[in-house]
Amino acid sequence: MPSLPDVAICEQARLSRDPRFDGLFFTAVSSTGIYCRPTCPAPAPKPRNVRYYPNAAAAESAGYRPCLRCRPELSPADGAWRRGDDTIARALKLIDQGLLAEQPLAALAARVHVGERQLRRLFVERLGAPPTGVHGTRRLLFAKQLLTETTLPITGIALAAGFGSLRRFNTTFREAYRMAPRELRRRRHPADGDVLALRLAYRPPYDFAAMLDFLRGRALPGVEVVDATHYLRVIGDADAPGWLRVGAWPRGDGEDGHALKLEVHGCPPARLLALVERVRRMFDLDADPRAINDTLSRDPRLRALVRKRPGLRLPSGWDGFEIALRAVIGQQVSVAAARTLTTRLAERFGTPLPDAFAARGLSHFFPTPERLLDADLAGIGLTAARAATIRTIAQAVVDGRVDFRAERTLDEIVERWTALPGIGPWTAQYIALRALGHPDAFPAEDLVLQKHAVGDGGRLTSRQLLAHAEPWRPWRGYAVIQLWRDAALAPRPATTPSKPRKPTARRSAA
């Protein structure tokens, strides 16, 4: 796993305010006791007063407090620490999901299969702060963002940040930042009804148009709406439905523009932080394109693709179960056909939404696993084998034989899913890629990848493709997206009609 960039690189990035390093390190100034993003617009401090830290928690553990001007709470996380199968990566994903808000450190250590003392030592050695420090900084910075960007009452912000009481929140915030939460409320933001808007930053480049294009081709009518500028979907449950919308952050407000705008309606404060982390994972906002592209560019074929489209990200899905069913339905059929079949499934078995959602193009939830356990799937175009696999997945999710837990390694994910009848390596790897955003997931049985990985007109076997892709680790998932995108945009050669052929065991990109 990477550590703090070389000091010379940090110094150059700080002086040039390079947004590619935003969140990869923080600049602390000993003369002021404040830490900043490398993009901070404030006058550059004297080099002798500068200290560099790999993350906000390390800077705060050293006694520094966040800058009010550049707002470190807006920095994207260092995705390299949160991606893959390393112990720290898996622990950080669980912290991001709020595990330490409800359970002790021992529970976190048990989930990643190490001792509590060893986990604490790993965090201190490699991140500069213990797990509890990372968790504490995370929730305080989120509270700071809500205080400065929204009109949520302070009681709601305390709940959103994981504090059990307003008194505890006020005390902790004052101790950490030397001010009361209400002092950040001096700049009031106009309310937009009961819609909450948040800024979600990323490191450039980011090809948001390509992200929307990928999601639009797979969008399920009534559950989600994707146009040229926004992604919209239903959230919550039948008892408390809501929606979220994601678009580009509007320019011209004095910000750098390297952010998406998240709008949320109907999300209880206590679930807000988890929702934000889910959106960040779905839109891959914590990726480090510089590190990813440097690795992929060692391959001549991928080098050309990365130069053409350096901002491609992993487009994950909102719901793991939804993606798993999409993967099964998409076996050996086109993207359009898979979307049609999945839409029929959702319309027939999804729970209807109140009429008020119709104005936004939303009409129903995607069906839950429980709803599909004994569902009669005849009549929507699925083969008997596909219908049986869908019911098997629903039962396995309910039983806990498969899940979408963040701490699973890629090998664990594949092993658990391929143990189910009807699930092969392609489907398991696709689930890892799109349901969990695993950066190294690689469906080697994919026909498109086999044909386009080399680019010489030939086709590799799955075994040959795996060997060919070995140098792409740990970012093989990004190579998948590059190759799929290139294939989707390639001109279609003229063909003459031929007799239909029996489908092979190979899958196409779903």
Short mmCIF file of C-alpha atoms in Angstrom, two decimals:
data_model
loop_
_atom_site.label_atom_id
_atom_site.label_comp_id
_atom_site.label_asym_id
_atom_site.label_seq_id
_atom_site.Cartn_x
_atom_site.Cartn_y
_atom_site.Cartn_z
CA MET A 1 0.00 0.00 0.00
CA PRO A 2 1.27 3.51 -0.71
CA SER A 3 2.42 5.87 2.02
CA LEU A 4 2.85 9.64 2.12
CA PRO A 5 4.22 10.86 -1.22
CA ASP A 6 7.85 11.93 -1.31
CA VAL A 7 8.37 15.26 0.43
CA ALA A 8 9.66 16.85 -2.78
CA ILE A 9 6.48 15.79 -4.58
CA CYS A 10 4.33 17.12 -1.73
CA GLU A 11 6.22 20.41 -1.83
CA GLN A 12 5.78 20.79 -5.58
CA ALA A 13 2.08 19.86 -5.39
CA ARG A 14 1.50 22.31 -2.53
CA LEU A 15 3.20 25.22 -4.29
CA SER A 16 1.36 24.55 -7.56
CA ARG A 17 -1.94 23.75 -5.79
CA ASP A 18 -2.21 20.59 -7.87
CA PRO A 19 -5.76 19.16 -7.51
CA ARG A 20 -4.54 15.67 -8.48
CA PHE A 21 -3.05 15.39 -4.98
CA ASP A 22 -6.13 16.60 -3.11
CA GLY A 23 -6.70 14.18 -0.23
CA LEU A 24 -3.47 12.25 -0.87
CA PHE A 25 -1.74 14.35 1.77
CA PHE A 26 -2.42 17.36 3.98
CA THR A 27 -0.23 20.36 4.75
CA ALA A 28 0.03 21.38 8.40
CA VAL A 29 1.48 24.73 9.44
CA SER A 30 3.20 24.75 12.83
CA SER A 31 2.98 28.53 13.23
CA THR A 32 -0.83 28.53 12.98
CA GLY A 33 -1.79 25.05 14.20
CA ILE A 34 -3.94 24.54 11.10
CA TYR A 35 -3.86 21.86 8.41
CA CYS A 36 -4.92 22.42 4.80
CA ARG A 37 -5.55 20.70 1.50
CA PRO A 38 -2.69 20.99 -1.02
CA THR A 39 -5.07 23.14 -3.09
CA CYS A 40 -5.59 25.76 -0.35
CA PRO A 41 -5.77 29.27 -1.89
CA ALA A 42 -4.21 30.93 1.16
CA PRO A 43 -0.71 32.42 0.79
CA ALA A 44 1.94 29.70 0.96
CA PRO A 45 3.54 29.38 4.43
CA LYS A 46 7.27 29.33 4.97
CA PRO A 47 8.73 25.90 4.23
CA ARG A 48 10.26 25.61 7.71
CA ASN A 49 6.75 25.75 9.22
CA VAL A 50 5.27 23.06 6.97
CA ARG A 51 4.60 19.47 8.01
CA TYR A 52 3.02 16.83 5.79
CA TYR A 53 0.52 14.18 6.91
CA PRO A 54 -1.02 11.31 4.90
CA ASN A 55 -4.57 11.99 6.07
CA ALA A 56 -6.70 14.33 8.14
CA ALA A 57 -6.79 11.98 11.13
CA ALA A 58 -2.99 11.99 11.38
CA ALA A 59 -2.92 15.80 11.25
CA GLU A 60 -5.59 16.06 13.94
CA SER A 61 -3.82 13.46 16.09
CA ALA A 62 -0.78 15.72 15.93
CA GLY A 63 -2.85 18.60 17.32
CA TYR A 64 -3.78 20.51 14.16
CA ARG A 65 -7.29 21.69 13.30
CA PRO A 66 -8.86 22.03 9.82
CA CYS A 67 -8.58 25.17 7.74
CA LEU A 68 -11.82 27.16 7.43
CA ARG A 69 -10.87 28.43 4.01
CA CYS A 70 -9.95 25.33 1.98
CA ARG A 71 -12.17 23.04 4.11
CA PRO A 72 -10.37 19.66 4.38
CA GLU A 73 -13.74 17.97 4.92
CA LEU A 74 -14.34 18.36 1.17
CA SER A 75 -11.24 16.42 0.15
CA PRO A 76 -11.76 13.05 -1.54
CA ALA A 77 -10.47 10.18 0.55
CA ASP A 78 -7.23 8.48 -0.37
CA GLY A 79 -8.86 5.67 -2.28
CA ALA A 80 -5.67 3.60 -2.40
CA TRP A 81 -6.00 2.97 1.32
CA ARG A 82 -9.65 1.96 0.94
CA ARG A 83 -9.37 -0.31 -2.08
CA GLY A 84 -8.38 -3.93 -2.44
CA ASP A 85 -7.79 -6.70 0.05
CA ASP A 86 -5.22 -5.23 2.42
CA THR A 87 -6.20 -5.38 6.11
CA ILE A 88 -6.23 -1.59 6.44
CA ALA A 89 -8.28 -1.20 3.26
CA ARG A 90 -10.94 -3.58 4.51
CA ALA A 91 -10.97 -1.99 7.97
CA LEU A 92 -11.33 1.49 6.50
CA LYS A 93 -14.30 0.40 4.42
CA LEU A 94 -15.99 -0.81 7.59
CA ILE A 95 -15.16 2.44 9.38
CA ASP A 96 -16.66 4.33 6.44
CA GLN A 97 -19.82 2.30 6.90
CA GLY A 98 -19.99 3.44 10.54
CA LEU A 99 -19.06 0.22 12.33
CA LEU A 100 -17.18 1.99 15.14
CA ALA A 101 -20.17 4.22 15.81
CA GLU A 102 -21.99 1.24 17.29
CA GLN A 103 -19.36 -1.40 18.07
CA PRO A 104 -15.99 -1.47 19.85
CA LEU A 105 -12.58 -1.72 18.20
CA ALA A 106 -12.49 -5.44 19.02
CA ALA A 107 -15.46 -5.99 16.69
CA LEU A 108 -13.67 -4.21 13.85
CA ALA A 109 -10.54 -6.30 14.39
CA ALA A 110 -12.59 -9.50 14.39
CA ARG A 111 -14.25 -8.57 11.08
CA VAL A 112 -10.85 -8.27 9.36
CA HIS A 113 -9.42 -11.33 11.19
CA VAL A 114 -6.60 -9.69 13.16
CA GLY A 115 -6.04 -8.91 16.82
CA GLU A 116 -7.12 -5.58 18.26
CA ARG A 117 -3.56 -4.62 19.21
CA GLN A 118 -2.22 -5.55 15.77
CA LEU A 119 -4.93 -3.52 14.03
CA ARG A 120 -4.16 -0.47 16.14
CA ARG A 121 -0.44 -0.86 15.41
CA LEU A 122 -1.03 -1.14 11.65
CA PHE A 123 -3.12 2.03 11.62
CA VAL A 124 -0.63 4.05 13.63
CA GLU A 125 2.34 2.86 11.58
CA ARG A 126 0.79 3.38 8.17
CA LEU A 127 -1.87 6.07 8.65
CA GLY A 128 -0.49 7.97 11.61
CA ALA A 129 -3.62 7.56 13.73
CA PRO A 130 -5.46 4.67 15.44
CA PRO A 131 -8.78 3.38 14.05
CA THR A 132 -10.76 5.33 16.65
CA GLY A 133 -8.92 8.48 15.60
CA VAL A 134 -9.78 7.91 11.94
CA HIS A 135 -13.41 7.32 12.88
CA GLY A 136 -13.55 10.41 15.09
CA THR A 137 -12.02 12.70 12.47
CA ARG A 138 -14.32 11.32 9.81
CA ARG A 139 -17.51 12.10 11.72
CA LEU A 140 -16.34 15.54 12.87
CA LEU A 141 -15.39 16.58 9.35
CA PHE A 142 -18.75 15.37 8.07
CA ALA A 143 -20.48 17.40 10.78
CA LYS A 144 -18.41 20.41 9.75
CA GLN A 145 -19.56 20.02 6.14
CA LEU A 146 -23.21 19.80 7.18
CA LEU A 147 -22.83 22.87 9.36
CA THR A 148 -21.39 24.96 6.54
CA GLU A 149 -23.43 23.65 3.59
CA THR A 150 -26.91 22.84 4.91
CA THR A 151 -29.67 24.20 7.10
CA LEU A 152 -30.08 20.98 9.06
CA PRO A 153 -30.64 21.71 12.76
CA ILE A 154 -27.60 21.05 14.91
CA THR A 155 -29.42 18.21 16.65
CA GLY A 156 -29.90 16.51 13.28
CA ILE A 157 -26.25 17.09 12.40
CA ALA A 158 -25.18 15.43 15.65
CA LEU A 159 -27.25 12.37 14.71
CA ALA A 160 -25.94 12.37 11.15
CA ALA A 161 -22.36 12.40 12.40
CA GLY A 162 -22.97 9.47 14.73
CA PHE A 163 -23.20 11.22 18.09
CA GLY A 164 -25.69 9.86 20.59
CA SER A 165 -26.43 13.24 22.15
CA LEU A 166 -26.22 16.92 21.32
CA ARG A 167 -24.21 17.57 24.48
CA ARG A 168 -21.57 15.01 23.49
CA PHE A 169 -21.37 16.47 19.98
CA ASN A 170 -20.94 20.03 21.24
CA THR A 171 -18.23 18.98 23.69
CA THR A 172 -16.28 16.90 21.18
CA PHE A 173 -16.52 19.52 18.45
CA ARG A 174 -15.32 22.29 20.77
CA GLU A 175 -12.42 20.20 22.07
CA ALA A 176 -11.26 19.34 18.56
CA TYR A 177 -11.80 22.63 16.75
CA ARG A 178 -11.77 25.22 19.56
CA MET A 179 -15.16 26.58 18.59
CA ALA A 180 -18.79 25.68 19.11
CA PRO A 181 -20.71 24.16 16.19
CA ARG A 182 -23.05 27.14 16.04
CA GLU A 183 -20.11 29.43 15.20
CA LEU A 184 -19.89 27.82 11.76
CA ARG A 185 -23.51 28.71 11.19
CA ARG A 186 -22.82 32.40 10.67
CA ARG A 187 -23.03 31.96 6.92
CA ARG A 188 -26.55 30.74 6.31
CA HIS A 189 -27.39 28.86 3.14
CA PRO A 190 -30.77 29.30 1.49
CA ALA A 191 -33.04 26.34 2.05
CA ASP A 192 -34.42 24.46 -0.96
CA GLY A 193 -37.52 23.04 0.68
CA ASP A 194 -36.56 19.79 2.37
CA VAL A 195 -33.91 18.91 -0.22
CA LEU A 196 -30.41 18.71 1.19
CA ALA A 197 -27.46 19.45 -1.14
CA LEU A 198 -23.86 18.41 -0.52
CA ARG A 199 -20.62 18.87 -2.41
CA LEU A 200 -18.73 15.61 -3.12
CA ALA A 201 -15.18 16.26 -4.29
CA TYR A 202 -12.99 14.10 -6.50
CA ARG A 203 -9.46 14.17 -7.90
CA PRO A 204 -9.36 15.15 -11.59
CA PRO A 205 -9.61 14.01 -14.27
CA TYR A 206 -13.14 12.63 -13.95
CA ASP A 207 -15.23 11.69 -16.98
CA PHE A 208 -18.69 12.22 -15.53
CA ALA A 209 -20.30 12.10 -18.98
CA ALA A 210 -18.91 8.59 -19.53
CA MET A 211 -20.11 7.55 -16.07
CA LEU A 212 -23.64 8.73 -16.86
CA ASP A 213 -23.51 7.07 -20.27
CA PHE A 214 -22.65 3.71 -18.70
CA LEU A 215 -25.39 4.02 -16.08
CA ARG A 216 -27.95 5.30 -18.60
CA GLY A 217 -27.58 2.20 -20.76
CA ARG A 218 -28.42 0.02 -17.75
CA ALA A 219 -30.95 2.24 -15.95
CA LEU A 220 -34.19 0.61 -14.80
CA PRO A 221 -37.22 2.81 -15.62
CA GLY A 222 -39.25 3.66 -12.54
CA VAL A 223 -36.36 2.85 -10.21
CA GLU A 224 -33.81 5.29 -11.61
CA VAL A 225 -33.63 8.02 -14.23
CA VAL A 226 -30.41 8.94 -16.05
CA ASP A 227 -30.14 11.74 -18.57
CA ALA A 228 -27.20 13.63 -20.06
CA THR A 229 -26.52 15.61 -16.87
CA HIS A 230 -27.95 13.78 -13.82
CA TYR A 231 -28.52 10.46 -12.13
CA LEU A 232 -31.73 10.10 -10.08
CA ARG A 233 -33.04 7.12 -8.12
CA VAL A 234 -35.38 6.09 -5.34
CA ILE A 235 -33.88 5.37 -1.91
CA GLY A 236 -35.15 4.23 1.48
CA ASP A 237 -37.97 1.73 1.84
CA ALA A 238 -41.74 1.52 1.48
CA ASP A 239 -42.28 3.04 4.92
CA ALA A 240 -39.96 6.00 4.31
CA PRO A 241 -39.27 6.49 0.59
CA GLY A 242 -36.96 9.20 -0.69
CA TRP A 243 -34.78 10.05 -3.66
CA LEU A 244 -31.31 11.26 -4.49
CA ARG A 245 -29.93 13.07 -7.50
CA VAL A 246 -26.30 13.42 -8.59
CA GLY A 247 -24.98 15.94 -11.10
CA ALA A 248 -21.91 18.06 -11.74
CA TRP A 249 -21.22 20.80 -9.21
CA PRO A 250 -22.07 24.12 -10.87
CA ARG A 251 -19.11 26.34 -11.66
CA GLY A 252 -18.87 30.02 -10.99
CA ASP A 253 -19.21 29.92 -7.20
CA GLY A 254 -15.53 30.44 -6.50
CA GLU A 255 -14.85 26.71 -6.18
CA ASP A 256 -12.52 24.65 -8.37
CA GLY A 257 -15.38 22.62 -9.87
CA HIS A 258 -13.80 19.23 -9.11
CA ALA A 259 -16.94 17.93 -7.41
CA LEU A 260 -20.37 16.42 -7.90
CA LYS A 261 -23.54 17.79 -6.38
CA LEU A 262 -25.59 15.36 -4.31
CA GLU A 263 -29.22 16.29 -3.63
CA VAL A 264 -31.15 14.18 -1.14
CA HIS A 265 -34.80 14.11 -0.14
CA GLY A 266 -36.31 11.88 2.53
CA CYS A 267 -33.16 10.52 4.16
CA PRO A 268 -33.22 10.45 7.98
CA PRO A 269 -30.18 12.25 9.49
CA ALA A 270 -28.91 9.07 11.13
CA ARG A 271 -28.55 7.43 7.69
CA LEU A 272 -27.06 10.39 5.88
CA LEU A 273 -23.36 9.60 6.33
CA ALA A 274 -23.86 6.02 5.13
CA LEU A 275 -25.75 7.35 2.10
CA VAL A 276 -22.92 9.75 1.23
CA GLU A 277 -20.33 6.97 1.47
CA ARG A 278 -22.52 4.79 -0.75
CA VAL A 279 -22.74 7.51 -3.40
CA ARG A 280 -18.99 8.07 -3.24
CA ARG A 281 -18.44 4.36 -3.86
CA MET A 282 -21.04 4.22 -6.63
CA PHE A 283 -19.45 7.10 -8.55
CA ASP A 284 -15.88 6.11 -7.57
CA LEU A 285 -15.07 9.55 -6.20
CA ASP A 286 -12.03 8.51 -4.12
CA ALA A 287 -10.01 6.99 -6.97
CA ASP A 288 -6.50 8.25 -7.71
CA PRO A 289 -6.37 8.45 -11.52
CA ARG A 290 -2.66 9.27 -11.50
CA ALA A 291 -1.69 6.01 -9.78
CA ILE A 292 -4.18 3.92 -11.75
CA ASN A 293 -3.22 5.32 -15.15
CA ASP A 294 0.50 5.04 -14.42
CA THR A 295 0.07 1.30 -13.86
CA LEU A 296 -2.20 0.67 -16.84
CA SER A 297 0.00 2.75 -19.15
CA ARG A 298 2.75 0.16 -18.94
CA ASP A 299 0.67 -1.85 -21.41
CA PRO A 300 0.86 -0.38 -24.94
CA ARG A 301 -2.78 -1.16 -25.67
CA LEU A 302 -4.06 0.43 -22.47
CA ARG A 303 -1.64 3.35 -22.75
CA ALA A 304 -3.48 4.56 -25.84
CA LEU A 305 -6.86 4.16 -24.15
CA VAL A 306 -5.79 5.96 -20.96
CA ARG A 307 -4.44 8.88 -22.98
CA LYS A 308 -7.74 9.11 -24.83
CA ARG A 309 -9.95 8.75 -21.73
CA PRO A 310 -7.91 9.41 -18.55
CA GLY A 311 -10.96 10.11 -16.38
CA LEU A 312 -12.86 6.82 -16.59
CA ARG A 313 -13.98 5.44 -13.21
CA LEU A 314 -15.58 2.24 -11.94
CA PRO A 315 -19.37 2.66 -12.21
CA SER A 316 -20.76 0.68 -9.29
CA GLY A 317 -24.42 0.11 -8.57
CA TRP A 318 -26.53 1.47 -5.74
CA ASP A 319 -27.75 -1.91 -4.48
CA GLY A 320 -25.75 -5.13 -4.43
CA PHE A 321 -28.74 -7.45 -4.80
CA GLU A 322 -29.96 -5.43 -7.77
CA ILE A 323 -26.55 -5.74 -9.47
CA ALA A 324 -26.33 -9.48 -8.71
CA LEU A 325 -29.65 -10.13 -10.45
CA ARG A 326 -28.62 -7.92 -13.33
CA ALA A 327 -25.44 -10.00 -13.70
CA VAL A 328 -27.40 -13.26 -13.87
CA ILE A 329 -29.99 -11.89 -16.27
CA GLY A 330 -27.17 -10.45 -18.42
CA GLN A 331 -25.49 -13.79 -19.02
CA GLN A 332 -25.18 -14.44 -22.76
CA VAL A 333 -27.51 -11.60 -23.75
CA SER A 334 -26.94 -8.00 -24.81
CA VAL A 335 -26.95 -5.03 -22.46
CA ALA A 336 -30.27 -3.85 -23.91
CA ALA A 337 -31.90 -7.26 -23.51
CA ALA A 338 -30.68 -7.55 -19.92
CA ARG A 339 -32.11 -4.15 -19.14
CA THR A 340 -35.48 -5.08 -20.64
CA LEU A 341 -35.74 -8.29 -18.64
CA THR A 342 -34.58 -6.68 -15.40
CA THR A 343 -37.08 -3.85 -15.90
CA ARG A 344 -39.92 -6.37 -16.22
CA LEU A 345 -38.78 -8.05 -13.01
CA ALA A 346 -38.68 -4.74 -11.14
CA GLU A 347 -42.05 -3.55 -12.43
CA ARG A 348 -43.83 -6.78 -11.56
CA PHE A 349 -42.37 -7.41 -8.11
CA GLY A 350 -41.20 -4.01 -6.90
CA THR A 351 -43.14 -2.08 -4.24
CA PRO A 352 -45.05 0.91 -5.70
CA LEU A 353 -44.09 4.44 -4.67
CA PRO A 354 -46.50 7.22 -3.67
CA ASP A 355 -47.95 9.21 -6.57
CA ALA A 356 -45.82 12.23 -5.63
CA PHE A 357 -42.74 10.48 -7.02
CA ALA A 358 -44.23 10.15 -10.50
CA ALA A 359 -43.26 13.73 -11.37
CA ARG A 360 -39.62 12.68 -11.13
CA GLY A 361 -40.11 9.56 -13.20
CA LEU A 362 -39.99 7.18 -10.23
CA SER A 363 -42.72 4.61 -9.63
CA HIS A 364 -41.42 1.64 -7.62
CA PHE A 365 -38.60 0.12 -5.58
CA PHE A 366 -36.49 -2.72 -6.86
CA PRO A 367 -37.81 -5.97 -5.31
CA THR A 368 -36.20 -7.24 -2.12
CA PRO A 369 -34.72 -10.75 -1.78
CA GLU A 370 -37.65 -11.74 0.44
CA ARG A 371 -40.12 -10.69 -2.26
CA LEU A 372 -38.51 -12.99 -4.82
CA LEU A 373 -38.09 -16.13 -2.70
CA ASP A 374 -41.22 -17.77 -4.05
CA ALA A 375 -42.04 -15.40 -6.88
CA ASP A 376 -43.54 -16.79 -10.06
CA LEU A 377 -41.07 -15.48 -12.62
CA ALA A 378 -42.83 -17.02 -15.60
CA GLY A 379 -44.03 -14.62 -18.25
CA ILE A 380 -41.27 -11.99 -18.14
CA GLY A 381 -39.02 -13.69 -20.66
CA LEU A 382 -36.57 -15.47 -18.38
CA THR A 383 -35.52 -19.03 -19.03
CA ALA A 384 -36.42 -21.56 -16.35
CA ALA A 385 -32.75 -21.85 -15.43
CA ARG A 386 -32.37 -18.07 -14.99
CA ALA A 387 -35.52 -17.88 -12.88
CA ALA A 388 -34.24 -20.68 -10.66
CA THR A 389 -30.89 -18.92 -10.22
CA ILE A 390 -32.64 -15.69 -9.21
CA ARG A 391 -34.62 -17.50 -6.52
CA THR A 392 -31.42 -19.25 -5.40
CA ILE A 393 -29.65 -15.90 -5.02
CA ALA A 394 -32.57 -14.42 -3.10
CA GLN A 395 -32.54 -17.36 -0.68
CA ALA A 396 -28.74 -17.23 -0.32
CA VAL A 397 -28.85 -13.51 0.51
CA VAL A 398 -31.57 -14.07 3.09
CA ASP A 399 -29.64 -17.00 4.59
CA GLY A 400 -26.36 -15.06 4.63
CA ARG A 401 -24.50 -17.51 2.38
CA VAL A 402 -23.66 -14.58 0.10
CA ASP A 403 -23.56 -10.92 0.95
CA PHE A 404 -22.10 -7.57 -0.04
CA ARG A 405 -19.95 -6.94 3.03
CA ALA A 406 -17.17 -4.45 2.50
CA GLU A 407 -14.46 -6.48 4.23
CA ARG A 408 -14.68 -9.44 1.84
CA THR A 409 -11.57 -10.10 -0.22
CA LEU A 410 -11.91 -10.72 -3.93
CA ASP A 411 -11.14 -14.40 -3.46
CA GLU A 412 -13.80 -14.67 -0.74
CA ILE A 413 -16.39 -12.97 -2.94
CA VAL A 414 -15.71 -15.29 -5.87
CA GLU A 415 -15.61 -18.41 -3.70
CA ARG A 416 -18.92 -17.66 -1.99
CA TRP A 417 -20.80 -16.74 -5.15
CA THR A 418 -19.51 -19.54 -7.36
CA ALA A 419 -20.65 -22.02 -4.70
CA LEU A 420 -24.22 -21.23 -5.80
CA PRO A 421 -25.70 -23.18 -8.73
CA GLY A 422 -25.91 -21.07 -11.86
CA ILE A 423 -23.13 -18.69 -10.81
CA GLY A 424 -19.80 -18.97 -12.63
CA PRO A 425 -16.56 -16.95 -12.40
CA TRP A 426 -17.78 -14.28 -14.84
CA THR A 427 -20.86 -13.51 -12.78
CA ALA A 428 -18.95 -13.52 -9.48
CA GLN A 429 -16.29 -11.16 -10.84
CA TYR A 430 -18.96 -8.88 -12.31
CA ILE A 431 -20.65 -8.70 -8.90
CA ALA A 432 -17.33 -7.85 -7.27
CA LEU A 433 -16.72 -5.14 -9.87
CA ARG A 434 -20.11 -3.45 -9.95
CA ALA A 435 -21.75 -4.29 -6.62
CA LEU A 436 -18.65 -3.73 -4.46
CA GLY A 437 -16.44 -1.58 -6.68
CA HIS A 438 -13.46 -3.90 -6.27
CA PRO A 439 -10.61 -2.34 -8.26
CA ASP A 440 -9.01 -5.66 -9.25
CA ALA A 441 -12.13 -7.60 -10.23
CA PHE A 442 -11.59 -9.15 -13.64
CA PRO A 443 -14.18 -11.26 -15.53
CA ALA A 444 -11.69 -13.06 -17.79
CA GLU A 445 -14.46 -15.07 -19.46
CA ASP A 446 -15.90 -11.88 -20.96
CA LEU A 447 -16.02 -12.07 -24.74
CA VAL A 448 -15.44 -8.34 -25.25
CA LEU A 449 -12.33 -8.37 -23.07
CA GLN A 450 -10.97 -11.44 -24.84
CA LYS A 451 -11.38 -9.75 -28.23
CA HIS A 452 -10.17 -6.26 -27.31
CA ALA A 453 -7.43 -6.77 -24.71
CA VAL A 454 -4.63 -6.95 -27.28
CA GLY A 455 -6.21 -4.99 -30.11
CA ASP A 456 -4.70 -7.01 -32.94
CA GLY A 457 -7.93 -8.55 -34.16
CA GLY A 458 -7.32 -11.85 -32.41
CA ARG A 459 -8.98 -13.34 -29.37
CA LEU A 460 -7.42 -14.60 -26.16
CA THR A 461 -8.68 -17.49 -24.10
CA SER A 462 -9.66 -16.74 -20.51
CA ARG A 463 -6.41 -18.34 -19.32
CA GLN A 464 -4.36 -16.28 -21.75
CA LEU A 465 -6.24 -13.13 -20.77
CA LEU A 466 -5.57 -13.68 -17.08
CA ALA A 467 -1.86 -14.05 -17.76
CA HIS A 468 -1.86 -11.01 -20.04
CA ALA A 469 -3.62 -8.88 -17.41
CA GLU A 470 -1.35 -9.81 -14.51
CA PRO A 471 0.76 -6.60 -14.84
CA TRP A 472 -2.45 -4.55 -14.56
CA ARG A 473 -2.89 -5.47 -10.89
CA PRO A 474 -4.20 -4.06 -8.59
CA TRP A 475 -6.27 -2.01 -11.07
CA ARG A 476 -7.57 -4.66 -13.48
CA GLY A 477 -11.13 -3.43 -12.91
CA TYR A 478 -10.21 -0.07 -14.48
CA ALA A 479 -8.75 -1.89 -17.47
CA VAL A 480 -12.11 -3.63 -17.84
CA ILE A 481 -13.93 -0.30 -17.98
CA GLN A 482 -11.43 1.11 -20.48
CA LEU A 483 -11.81 -1.90 -22.79
CA TRP A 484 -15.59 -2.02 -22.47
CA ARG A 485 -15.82 1.69 -23.24
CA ASP A 486 -13.52 1.40 -26.24
CA ALA A 487 -15.53 -1.53 -27.60
CA ALA A 488 -18.83 0.31 -27.07
CA LEU A 489 -17.60 3.35 -29.03
CA ALA A 490 -15.87 1.40 -31.81
CA PRO A 491 -17.42 1.70 -35.30
CA ARG A 492 -19.58 -1.28 -36.19
CA PRO A 493 -18.34 -3.07 -39.32
CA ALA A 494 -20.87 -3.81 -42.03
CA THR A 495 -22.05 -7.40 -41.87
CA THR A 496 -24.11 -9.70 -44.03
CA PRO A 497 -26.94 -11.76 -42.58
CA SER A 498 -26.00 -15.21 -41.45
CA LYS A 499 -27.66 -18.12 -39.76
CA PRO A 500 -28.05 -17.63 -36.00
CA ARG A 501 -25.49 -19.53 -34.01
CA LYS A 502 -25.97 -21.31 -30.73
CA PRO A 503 -24.70 -19.10 -27.85
CA THR A 504 -21.34 -20.13 -26.46
CA ALA A 505 -20.34 -20.22 -22.83
CA ARG A 506 -18.69 -16.82 -23.18
CA ARG A 507 -20.40 -13.77 -21.79
CA SER A 508 -20.51 -10.28 -23.19
CA ALA A 509 -20.14 -7.11 -21.13
CA ALA A 510 -23.33 -6.62 -19.09
#
